[in-house]
Amino acid sequence: PSLPDFAALVMTSTNGAFAFALVVLMLGLVSVDNVPTNAQQECLSGVGENDSTLLAVLGVLSHAPQQRLRDAWRRHILPVASPDIAVRFVMRGFGVPTHVNLEAKTHGDVILLRANSSLPRGTGPLISLRLWYSCALSAFPQAAYVGKADDDTFVHLPSISRQLQALPPDTPTYWGNFECYHWNMTR
């Protein structure tokens, strides 16, 4: 997909959901030839919540070796989470170790995406992000906001909920901490 196609996918959906975190990507630099483009195909496993009061869904991007970070989220962040924000740990699902499938079954908070878990660091996270936004829009159609966090960040979900609730309805929103990267294309 082109950058405008990706931006349109991330920023809005047919039900008016807007992303509250967005990384601007140069998708021309990332090969997504083997990545499905139909949003219904993006989620390998994990289910959405059928709750019309869901304000937002937060995908916490992770990978198999980071179970200690996911467990820390479960101990310290999720117990004080706002009920109007669904939190899911998001990983590329093809080729994940058996313990990840067991973790997903045990906790019910893991979404596996249709992508190879061993993609290199240069492309894997970008593909995960693109697939997560597509997956979230199809798996959580009732959520007004779709977001992304990394598993090594601290997120105070009650504050996020209050701030999102204070926004006027149907306001396009680009919210959070952002980093910009520059690629030197002359090498």
Coordinates of C-alpha atoms in Angstrom, one line a residue, residues 76-150:
H76 CA 1.0 -3.2 37.4
I77 CA -0.9 -1.5 34.6
L78 CA -3.9 -3.6 33.7
P79 CA -5.3 -3.9 37.3
V80 CA -5.9 -0.1 37.3
A81 CA -7.0 0.1 33.7
S82 CA -10.1 1.9 32.7
P83 CA -12.9 -0.5 31.7
D84 CA -13.5 1.6 28.6
I85 CA -10.1 0.9 27.1
A86 CA -9.3 -2.6 25.9
V87 CA -5.6 -3.6 26.0
R88 CA -4.2 -6.3 23.9
F89 CA -0.6 -7.5 23.5
V90 CA 0.1 -7.7 19.8
M91 CA 2.7 -10.0 18.2
R92 CA 3.4 -11.4 14.7
G93 CA 2.0 -14.9 14.9
F94 CA 3.6 -17.2 12.3
G95 CA 6.3 -19.2 14.0
V96 CA 5.9 -18.0 17.6
P97 CA 7.2 -20.4 20.3
T98 CA 4.7 -22.7 21.9
H99 CA 4.8 -20.7 25.2
V100 CA 3.3 -17.7 23.4
N101 CA 0.3 -19.7 22.3
L102 CA -0.1 -21.0 25.8
E103 CA 0.2 -17.4 27.2
A104 CA -2.5 -16.2 24.7
K105 CA -4.8 -19.0 25.8
T106 CA -4.2 -18.5 29.5
H107 CA -4.6 -14.7 29.6
G108 CA -6.9 -14.0 26.6
D109 CA -5.2 -10.7 26.0
V110 CA -2.8 -11.6 23.1
I111 CA -3.6 -10.9 19.5
L112 CA -1.4 -12.7 16.9
L113 CA -1.1 -11.0 13.5
R114 CA -0.7 -12.8 10.2
A115 CA 3.1 -12.2 9.8
N116 CA 6.3 -14.1 10.4
S117 CA 7.5 -13.7 14.0
S118 CA 11.1 -13.7 12.9
L119 CA 11.0 -10.7 10.6
P120 CA 14.1 -8.5 11.0
R121 CA 14.1 -5.4 13.3
G122 CA 14.3 -3.1 10.3
T123 CA 10.9 -4.2 8.9
G124 CA 9.1 -6.3 11.5
P125 CA 7.9 -3.5 13.8
L126 CA 6.6 -1.4 10.9
I127 CA 4.7 -4.4 9.5
S128 CA 3.4 -5.1 13.0
L129 CA 2.1 -1.6 13.3
R130 CA 0.4 -1.6 9.9
L131 CA -1.2 -5.0 10.6
W132 CA -2.3 -3.9 14.1
Y133 CA -4.2 -0.9 12.9
S134 CA -6.0 -3.0 10.2
C135 CA -6.7 -5.7 12.7
A136 CA -8.0 -3.3 15.4
L137 CA -10.4 -1.6 13.0
S138 CA -12.0 -4.9 12.1
A139 CA -11.8 -6.6 15.5
F140 CA -12.9 -3.6 17.5
P141 CA -15.3 -1.7 15.2
Q142 CA -17.1 -0.1 18.2
A143 CA -13.9 1.6 19.6
A144 CA -13.8 5.3 19.0
Y145 CA -10.0 5.3 19.2
V146 CA -7.3 2.9 18.2
G147 CA -3.8 3.3 19.8
K148 CA -0.4 1.7 19.9
A149 CA 2.2 1.4 22.7
D150 CA 5.4 -0.5 23.1

